[in-house]
PDB file of C-alpha atoms in Angstrom:
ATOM      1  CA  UNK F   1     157.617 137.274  42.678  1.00  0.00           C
ATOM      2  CA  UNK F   2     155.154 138.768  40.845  1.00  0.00           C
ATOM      3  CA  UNK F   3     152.430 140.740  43.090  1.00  0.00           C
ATOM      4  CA  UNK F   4     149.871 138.722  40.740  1.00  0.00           C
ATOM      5  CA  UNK F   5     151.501 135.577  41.120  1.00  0.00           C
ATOM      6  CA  UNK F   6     151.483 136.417  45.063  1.00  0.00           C
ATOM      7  CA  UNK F   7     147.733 137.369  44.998  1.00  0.00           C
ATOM      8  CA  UNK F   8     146.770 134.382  43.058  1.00  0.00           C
ATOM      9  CA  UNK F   9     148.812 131.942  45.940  1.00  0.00           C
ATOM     10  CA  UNK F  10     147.380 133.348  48.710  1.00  0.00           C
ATOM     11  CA  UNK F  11     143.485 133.001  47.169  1.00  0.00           C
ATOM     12  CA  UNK F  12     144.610 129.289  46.922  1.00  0.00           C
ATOM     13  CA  UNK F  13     145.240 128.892  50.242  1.00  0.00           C
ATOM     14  CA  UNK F  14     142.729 130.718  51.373  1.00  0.00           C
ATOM     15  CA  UNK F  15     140.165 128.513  49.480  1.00  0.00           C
ATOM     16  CA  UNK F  16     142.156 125.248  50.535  1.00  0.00           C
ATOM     17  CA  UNK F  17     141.909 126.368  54.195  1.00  0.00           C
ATOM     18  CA  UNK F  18     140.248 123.423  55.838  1.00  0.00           C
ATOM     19  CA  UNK F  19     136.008 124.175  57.129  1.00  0.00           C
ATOM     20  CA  UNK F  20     135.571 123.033  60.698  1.00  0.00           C
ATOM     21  CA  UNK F  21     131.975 122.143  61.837  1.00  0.00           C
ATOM     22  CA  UNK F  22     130.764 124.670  64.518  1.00  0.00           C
ATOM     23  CA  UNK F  23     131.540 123.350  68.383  1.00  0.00           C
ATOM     24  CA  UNK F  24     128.073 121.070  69.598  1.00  0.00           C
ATOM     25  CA  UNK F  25     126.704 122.763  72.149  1.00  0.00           C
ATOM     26  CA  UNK F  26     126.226 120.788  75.438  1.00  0.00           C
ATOM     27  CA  UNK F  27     123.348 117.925  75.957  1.00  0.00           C
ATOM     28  CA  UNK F  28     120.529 119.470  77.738  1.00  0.00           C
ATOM     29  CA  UNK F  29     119.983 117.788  81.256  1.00  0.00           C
ATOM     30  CA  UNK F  30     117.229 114.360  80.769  1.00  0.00           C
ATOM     31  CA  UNK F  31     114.136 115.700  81.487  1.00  0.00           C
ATOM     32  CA  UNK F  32     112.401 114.219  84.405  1.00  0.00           C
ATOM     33  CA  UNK F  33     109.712 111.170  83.825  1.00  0.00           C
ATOM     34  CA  UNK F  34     106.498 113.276  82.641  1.00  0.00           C
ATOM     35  CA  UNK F  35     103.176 112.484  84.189  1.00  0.00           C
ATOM     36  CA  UNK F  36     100.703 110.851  82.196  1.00  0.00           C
ATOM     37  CA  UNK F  37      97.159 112.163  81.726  1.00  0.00           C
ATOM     38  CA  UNK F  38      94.764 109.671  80.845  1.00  0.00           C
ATOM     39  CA  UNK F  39      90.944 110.884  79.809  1.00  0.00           C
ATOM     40  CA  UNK F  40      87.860 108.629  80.818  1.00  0.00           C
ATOM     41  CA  UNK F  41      84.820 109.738  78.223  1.00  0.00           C
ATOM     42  CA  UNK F  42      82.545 108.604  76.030  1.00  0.00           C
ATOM     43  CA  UNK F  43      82.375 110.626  72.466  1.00  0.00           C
ATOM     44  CA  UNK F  44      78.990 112.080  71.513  1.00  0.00           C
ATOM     45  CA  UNK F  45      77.862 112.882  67.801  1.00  0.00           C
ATOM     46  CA  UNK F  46      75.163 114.326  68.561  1.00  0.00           C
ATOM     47  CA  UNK F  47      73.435 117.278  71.349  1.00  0.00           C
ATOM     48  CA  UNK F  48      73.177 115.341  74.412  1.00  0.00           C
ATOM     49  CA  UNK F  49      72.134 116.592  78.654  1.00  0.00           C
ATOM     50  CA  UNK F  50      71.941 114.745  81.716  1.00  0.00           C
ATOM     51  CA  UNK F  51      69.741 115.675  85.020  1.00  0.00           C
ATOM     52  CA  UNK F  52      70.897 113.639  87.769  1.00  0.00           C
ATOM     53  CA  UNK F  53      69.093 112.712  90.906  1.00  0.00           C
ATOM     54  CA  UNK F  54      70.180 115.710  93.104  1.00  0.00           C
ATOM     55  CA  UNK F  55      68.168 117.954  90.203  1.00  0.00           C
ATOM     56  CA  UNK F  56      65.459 115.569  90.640  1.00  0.00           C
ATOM     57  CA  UNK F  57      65.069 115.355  94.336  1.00  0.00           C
ATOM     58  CA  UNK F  58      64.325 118.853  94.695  1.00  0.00           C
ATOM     59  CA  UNK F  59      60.988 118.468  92.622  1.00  0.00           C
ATOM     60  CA  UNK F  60      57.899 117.685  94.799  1.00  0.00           C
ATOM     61  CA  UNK F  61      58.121 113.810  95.678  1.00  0.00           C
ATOM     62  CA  UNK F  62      56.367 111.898  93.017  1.00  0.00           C
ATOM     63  CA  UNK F  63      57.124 114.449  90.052  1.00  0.00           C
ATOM     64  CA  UNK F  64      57.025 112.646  86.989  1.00  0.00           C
ATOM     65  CA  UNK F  65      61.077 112.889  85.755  1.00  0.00           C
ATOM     66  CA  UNK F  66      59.983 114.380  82.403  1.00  0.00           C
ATOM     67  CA  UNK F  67      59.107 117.352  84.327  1.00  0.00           C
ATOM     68  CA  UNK F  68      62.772 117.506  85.144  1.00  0.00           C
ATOM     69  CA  UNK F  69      64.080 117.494  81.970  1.00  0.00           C
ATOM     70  CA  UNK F  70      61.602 120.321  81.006  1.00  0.00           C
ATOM     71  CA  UNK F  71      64.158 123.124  82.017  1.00  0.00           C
ATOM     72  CA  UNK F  72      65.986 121.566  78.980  1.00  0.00           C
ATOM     73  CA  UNK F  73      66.691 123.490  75.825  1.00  0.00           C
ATOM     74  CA  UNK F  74      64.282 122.490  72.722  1.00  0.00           C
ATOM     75  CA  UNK F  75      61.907 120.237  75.891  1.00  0.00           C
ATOM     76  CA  UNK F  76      58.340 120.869  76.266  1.00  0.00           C
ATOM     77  CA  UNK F  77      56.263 118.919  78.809  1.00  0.00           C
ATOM     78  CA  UNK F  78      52.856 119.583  79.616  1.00  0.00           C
ATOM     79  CA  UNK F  79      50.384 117.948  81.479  1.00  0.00           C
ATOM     80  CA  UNK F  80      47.133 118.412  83.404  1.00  0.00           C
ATOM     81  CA  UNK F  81      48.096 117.457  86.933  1.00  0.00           C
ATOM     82  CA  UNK F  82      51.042 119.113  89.142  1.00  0.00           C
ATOM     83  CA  UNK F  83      52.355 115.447  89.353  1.00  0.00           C
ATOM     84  CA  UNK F  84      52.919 115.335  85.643  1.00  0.00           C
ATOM     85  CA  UNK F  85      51.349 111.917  86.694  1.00  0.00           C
ATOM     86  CA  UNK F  86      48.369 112.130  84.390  1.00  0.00           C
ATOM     87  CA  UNK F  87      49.202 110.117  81.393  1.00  0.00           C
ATOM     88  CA  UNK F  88      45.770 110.984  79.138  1.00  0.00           C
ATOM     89  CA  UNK F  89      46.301 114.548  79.172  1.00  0.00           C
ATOM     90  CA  UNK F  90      50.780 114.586  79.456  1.00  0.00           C
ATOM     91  CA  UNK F  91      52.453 115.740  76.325  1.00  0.00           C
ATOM     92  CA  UNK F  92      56.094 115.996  75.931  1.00  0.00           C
ATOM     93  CA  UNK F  93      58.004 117.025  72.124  1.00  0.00           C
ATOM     94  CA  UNK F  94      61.361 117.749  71.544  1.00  0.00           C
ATOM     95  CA  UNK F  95      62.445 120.314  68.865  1.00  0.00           C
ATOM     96  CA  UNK F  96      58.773 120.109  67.715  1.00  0.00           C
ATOM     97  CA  UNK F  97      58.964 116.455  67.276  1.00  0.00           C
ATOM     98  CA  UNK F  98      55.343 114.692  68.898  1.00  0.00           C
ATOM     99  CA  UNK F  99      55.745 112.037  71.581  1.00  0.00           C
ATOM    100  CA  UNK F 100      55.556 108.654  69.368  1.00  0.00           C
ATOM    101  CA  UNK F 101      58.810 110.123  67.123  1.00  0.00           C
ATOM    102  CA  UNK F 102      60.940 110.152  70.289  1.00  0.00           C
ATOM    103  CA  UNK F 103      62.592 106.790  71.873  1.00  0.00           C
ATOM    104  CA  UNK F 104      61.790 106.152  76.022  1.00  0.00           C
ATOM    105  CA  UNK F 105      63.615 103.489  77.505  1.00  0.00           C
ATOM    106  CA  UNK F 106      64.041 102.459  81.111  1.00  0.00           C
ATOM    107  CA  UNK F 107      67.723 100.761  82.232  1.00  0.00           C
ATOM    108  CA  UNK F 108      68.022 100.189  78.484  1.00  0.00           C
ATOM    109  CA  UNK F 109      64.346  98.224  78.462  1.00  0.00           C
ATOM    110  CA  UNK F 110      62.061 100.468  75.716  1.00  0.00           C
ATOM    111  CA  UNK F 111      59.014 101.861  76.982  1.00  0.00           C
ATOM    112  CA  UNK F 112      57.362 102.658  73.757  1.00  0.00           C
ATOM    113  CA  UNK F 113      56.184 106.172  73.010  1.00  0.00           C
ATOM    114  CA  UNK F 114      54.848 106.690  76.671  1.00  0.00           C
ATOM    115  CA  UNK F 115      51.503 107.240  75.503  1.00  0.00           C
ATOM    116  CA  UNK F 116      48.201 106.717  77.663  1.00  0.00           C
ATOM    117  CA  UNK F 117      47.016 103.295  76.991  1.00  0.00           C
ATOM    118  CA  UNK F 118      50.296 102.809  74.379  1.00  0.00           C
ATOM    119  CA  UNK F 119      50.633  98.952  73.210  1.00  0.00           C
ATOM    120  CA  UNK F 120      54.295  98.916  72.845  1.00  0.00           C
ATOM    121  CA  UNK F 121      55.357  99.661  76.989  1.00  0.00           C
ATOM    122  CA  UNK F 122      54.404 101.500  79.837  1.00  0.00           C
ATOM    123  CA  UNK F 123      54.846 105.364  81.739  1.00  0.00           C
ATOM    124  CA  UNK F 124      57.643 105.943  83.738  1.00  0.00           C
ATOM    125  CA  UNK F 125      55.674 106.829  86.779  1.00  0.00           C
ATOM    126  CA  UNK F 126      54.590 102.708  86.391  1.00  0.00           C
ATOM    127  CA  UNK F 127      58.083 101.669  86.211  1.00  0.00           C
ATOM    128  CA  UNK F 128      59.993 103.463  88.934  1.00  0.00           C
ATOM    129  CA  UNK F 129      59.436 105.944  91.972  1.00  0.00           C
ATOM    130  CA  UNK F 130      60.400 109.337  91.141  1.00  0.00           C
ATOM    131  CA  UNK F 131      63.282 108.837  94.014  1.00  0.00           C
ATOM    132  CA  UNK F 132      64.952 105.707  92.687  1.00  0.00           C
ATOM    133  CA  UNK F 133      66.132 107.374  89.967  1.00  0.00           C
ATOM    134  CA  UNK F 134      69.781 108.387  89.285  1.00  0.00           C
ATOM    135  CA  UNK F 135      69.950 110.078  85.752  1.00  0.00           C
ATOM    136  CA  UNK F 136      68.090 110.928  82.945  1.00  0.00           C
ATOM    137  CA  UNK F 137      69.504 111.617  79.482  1.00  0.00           C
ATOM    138  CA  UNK F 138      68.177 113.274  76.955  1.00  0.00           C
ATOM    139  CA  UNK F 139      69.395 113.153  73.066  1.00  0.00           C
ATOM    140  CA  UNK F 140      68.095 116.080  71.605  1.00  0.00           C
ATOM    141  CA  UNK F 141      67.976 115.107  67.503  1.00  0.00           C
ATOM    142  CA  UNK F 142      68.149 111.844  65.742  1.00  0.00           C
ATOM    143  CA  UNK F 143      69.021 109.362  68.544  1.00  0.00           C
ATOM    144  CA  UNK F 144      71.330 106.968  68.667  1.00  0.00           C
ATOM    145  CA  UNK F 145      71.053 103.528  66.735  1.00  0.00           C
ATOM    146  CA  UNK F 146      71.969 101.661  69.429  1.00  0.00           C
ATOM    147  CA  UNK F 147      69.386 103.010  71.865  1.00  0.00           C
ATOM    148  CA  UNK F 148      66.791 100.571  71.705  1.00  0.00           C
ATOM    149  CA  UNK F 149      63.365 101.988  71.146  1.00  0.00           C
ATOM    150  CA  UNK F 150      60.905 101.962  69.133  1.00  0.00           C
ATOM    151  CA  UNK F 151      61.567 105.288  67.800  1.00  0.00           C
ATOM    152  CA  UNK F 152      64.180 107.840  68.022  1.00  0.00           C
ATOM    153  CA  UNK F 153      63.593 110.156  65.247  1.00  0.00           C
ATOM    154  CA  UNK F 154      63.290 113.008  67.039  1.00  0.00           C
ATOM    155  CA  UNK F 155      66.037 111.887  69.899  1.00  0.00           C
ATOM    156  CA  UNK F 156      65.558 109.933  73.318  1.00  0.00           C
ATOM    157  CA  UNK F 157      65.040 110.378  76.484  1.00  0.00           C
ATOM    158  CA  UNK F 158      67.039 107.434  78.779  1.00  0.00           C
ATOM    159  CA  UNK F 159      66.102 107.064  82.558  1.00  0.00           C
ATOM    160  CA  UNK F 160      68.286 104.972  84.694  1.00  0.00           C
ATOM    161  CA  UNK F 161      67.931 103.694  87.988  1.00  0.00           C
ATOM    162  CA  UNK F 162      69.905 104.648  90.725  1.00  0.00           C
ATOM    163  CA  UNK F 163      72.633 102.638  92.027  1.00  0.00           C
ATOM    164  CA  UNK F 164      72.776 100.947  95.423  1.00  0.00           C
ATOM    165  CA  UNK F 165      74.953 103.070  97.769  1.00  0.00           C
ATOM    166  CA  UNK F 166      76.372 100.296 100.004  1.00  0.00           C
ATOM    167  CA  UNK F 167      75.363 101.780 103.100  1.00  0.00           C
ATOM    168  CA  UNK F 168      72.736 100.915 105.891  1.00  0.00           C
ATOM    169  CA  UNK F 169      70.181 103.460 105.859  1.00  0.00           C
ATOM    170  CA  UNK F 170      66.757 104.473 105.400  1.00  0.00           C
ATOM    171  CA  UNK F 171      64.745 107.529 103.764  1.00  0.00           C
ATOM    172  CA  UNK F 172      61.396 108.951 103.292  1.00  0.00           C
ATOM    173  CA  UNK F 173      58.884 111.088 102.901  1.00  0.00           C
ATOM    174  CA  UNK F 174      55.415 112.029 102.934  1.00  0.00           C
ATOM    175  CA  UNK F 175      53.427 114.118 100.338  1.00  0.00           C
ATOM    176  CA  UNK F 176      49.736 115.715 101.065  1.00  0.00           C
ATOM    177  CA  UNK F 177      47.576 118.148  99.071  1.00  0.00           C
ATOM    178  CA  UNK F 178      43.847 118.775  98.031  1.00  0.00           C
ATOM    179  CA  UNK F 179      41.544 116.854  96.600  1.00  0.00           C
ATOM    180  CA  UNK F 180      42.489 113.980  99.584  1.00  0.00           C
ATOM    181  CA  UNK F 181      45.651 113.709  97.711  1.00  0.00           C
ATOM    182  CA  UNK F 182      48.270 111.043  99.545  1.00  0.00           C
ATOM    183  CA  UNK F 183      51.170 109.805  98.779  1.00  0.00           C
ATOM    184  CA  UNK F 184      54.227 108.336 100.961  1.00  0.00           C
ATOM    185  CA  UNK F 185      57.578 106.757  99.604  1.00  0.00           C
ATOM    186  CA  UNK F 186      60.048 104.792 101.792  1.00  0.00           C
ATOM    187  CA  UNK F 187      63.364 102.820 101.127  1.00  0.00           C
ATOM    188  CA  UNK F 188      65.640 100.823 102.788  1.00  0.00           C
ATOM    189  CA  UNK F 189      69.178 100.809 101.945  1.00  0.00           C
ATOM    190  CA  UNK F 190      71.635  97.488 102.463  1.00  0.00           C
ATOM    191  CA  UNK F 191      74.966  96.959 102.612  1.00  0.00           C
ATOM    192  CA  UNK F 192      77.690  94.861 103.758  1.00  0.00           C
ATOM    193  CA  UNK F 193      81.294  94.794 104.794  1.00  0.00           C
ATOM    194  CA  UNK F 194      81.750  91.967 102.208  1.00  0.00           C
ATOM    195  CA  UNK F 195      80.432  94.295  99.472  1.00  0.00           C
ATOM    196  CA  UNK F 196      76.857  92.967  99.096  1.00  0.00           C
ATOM    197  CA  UNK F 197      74.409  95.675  98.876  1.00  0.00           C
ATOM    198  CA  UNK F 198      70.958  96.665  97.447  1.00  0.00           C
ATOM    199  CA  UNK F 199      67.768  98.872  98.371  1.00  0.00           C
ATOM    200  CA  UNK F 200      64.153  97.978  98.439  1.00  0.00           C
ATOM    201  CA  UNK F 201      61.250 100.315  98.309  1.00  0.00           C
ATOM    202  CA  UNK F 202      58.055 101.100  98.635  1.00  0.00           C
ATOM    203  CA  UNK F 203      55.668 103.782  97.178  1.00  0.00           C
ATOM    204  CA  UNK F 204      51.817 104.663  97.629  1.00  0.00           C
ATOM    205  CA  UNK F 205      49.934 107.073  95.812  1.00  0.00           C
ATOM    206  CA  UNK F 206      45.984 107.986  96.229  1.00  0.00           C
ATOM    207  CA  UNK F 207      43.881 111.161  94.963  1.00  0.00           C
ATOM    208  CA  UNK F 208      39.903 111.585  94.321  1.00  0.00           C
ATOM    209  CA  UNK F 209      38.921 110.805  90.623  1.00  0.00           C
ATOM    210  CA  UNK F 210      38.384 114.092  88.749  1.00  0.00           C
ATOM    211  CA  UNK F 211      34.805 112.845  87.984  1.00  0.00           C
ATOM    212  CA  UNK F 212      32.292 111.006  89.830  1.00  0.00           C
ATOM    213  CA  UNK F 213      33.018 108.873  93.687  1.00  0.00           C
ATOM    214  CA  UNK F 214      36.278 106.598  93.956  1.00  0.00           C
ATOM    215  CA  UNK F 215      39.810 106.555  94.875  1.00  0.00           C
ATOM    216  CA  UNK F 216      42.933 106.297  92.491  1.00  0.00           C
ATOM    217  CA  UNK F 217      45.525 104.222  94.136  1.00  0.00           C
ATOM    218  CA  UNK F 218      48.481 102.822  92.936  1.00  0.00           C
ATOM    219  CA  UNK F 219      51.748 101.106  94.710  1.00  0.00           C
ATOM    220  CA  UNK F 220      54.730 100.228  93.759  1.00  0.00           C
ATOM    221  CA  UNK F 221      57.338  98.074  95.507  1.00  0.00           C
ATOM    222  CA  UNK F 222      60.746  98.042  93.943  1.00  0.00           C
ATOM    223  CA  UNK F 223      63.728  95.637  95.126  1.00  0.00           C
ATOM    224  CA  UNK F 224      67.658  96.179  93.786  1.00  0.00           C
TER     225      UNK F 224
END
C-alpha cells in the first residue's frame, strides 16, 4: 500500500472515531430547607424622624412635644415660656417653612396650623398631657397626601397617643417653679387577665398671669 493511501485511511478513521460526552460529575448533596427572612416596614418617599416617649419623658413634665422634636434637623421651635406652653408667642418652621404651611394632626384628627386663637383646631398642650404621648413624627418636606391636615406643604408633624400597657399601675409627678408656678400629672393604668386594659389621667396646670392679678389654670382629664 501506498504510504499516501495509508495516511489518507488512518485520517478517516481518525475523523470517524466516535465523540463521547465528558463523564457528569456527581449531584451535589440537597441543600438543607433555608430559613426564610421576612421584613415588617413601611416604605417612605420622603425624609421622615420619630421621637418616642422615652425621648420625651426626660423633658421637664409638661414640655410642650414640639420642644422635643426641636433637636431635629431643619426644626426650629421657639417660644416665650420654658413650657413651650405659651401659644401667642410659640413659633415652630421647618426648612424655613412658617407654621400655617405645615400639617398638625393628633391620632390622625387635624389640629389646624396650631396657631394661638387658630379657627381650624386646637394646641397640642389642649389635646393631650405631655406624658400620654407615645411618638411623634415628623415629615420634613412636602407631606404626605394621605395625612390629613389642612396643610402639609412644608411637611407634618404627627403626635400619637400612647398605647395602654395592660398592666396595673400608677405614675406621677409633681412640677414647681417661680412665679407660683404648679403643675401635677397622675395616671392610672388598667389591665386584665382577659386582655381588657386602658389608662385614665389627670393633669393640672397653674402659673401667675404675666400682667396684672389672676391665676392661669387649666386641667385636663384624659380616659383610654
Amino acid at each position: 500500500m501506498r504510504p499516501a493511501t495509508a495516511l489518507l485511511l488512518a485520517s478517516t478513521m481518525l475523523a470517524a472515531t466516535p465523540a463521547f460526552a465528558q463523564t457528569a460529575a456527581p449531584a451535589a448533596d440537597a441543600a438543607p430547607d433555608e430559613a426564610t427572612i421576612v421584613v415588617f416596614g413601611r416604605g417612605e418617599t420622603r425624609q421622615v424622624q420619630e421621637i418616642k416617649a422615652q425621648e420625651i419623658v426626660v423633658l421637664t413634665p409638661g414640655t410642650n412635644p414640639l420642644k422635643a422634636i426641636e433637636k431635629l434637623p431643619s426644626v426650629n421651635f421657639q417660644s416665650a415660656d420654658p413650657f413651650g406652653n405659651y401659644e401667642w408667642s410659640q413659633r415652630v418652621t421647618i426648612r424655613s417653612f412658617n407654621q400655617n404651611q405645615l400639617g398638625f394632626t393628633f391620632d390622625g384628627i387635624p389640629l389646624g396650623d396650631m396657631s394661638y386663637g387658630n379657627h381650624n383646631g386646637l394646641h397640642i398642650t389642649r389635646a393631650i398631657s405631655s406624658e400620654n404621648i407615645g411618638s411623634v413624627r415628623v415629615s420634613q418636606g412636602a407631606g404626605s397626601l394621605g395625612t390629613q391636615a389642612t396643610g402639609n406643604l412644608g411637611g407634618t408633624v404627627e403626635t400619637f397617643s400612647a398605647d395602654p400597657t395592660g398592666e396595673m399601675g400608677a405614675q406621677g409627678n409633681l412640677t414647681y417653679g417661680s412665679n407660683d408656678t404648679v403643675r401635677a400629672f397622675a395616671r392610672l393604668n388598667l389591665g386584665t387577665r382577659d386582655g381588657v386594659r386602658g389608662y385614665v389621667s389627670y393633669g393640672y396646670g397653674s402659673t401667675d398671669k404675666y400682667k396684672g392679678q389672676g391665676k392661669q389654670d387649666q386641667h385636663m382629664a384624659m380616659p383610654r
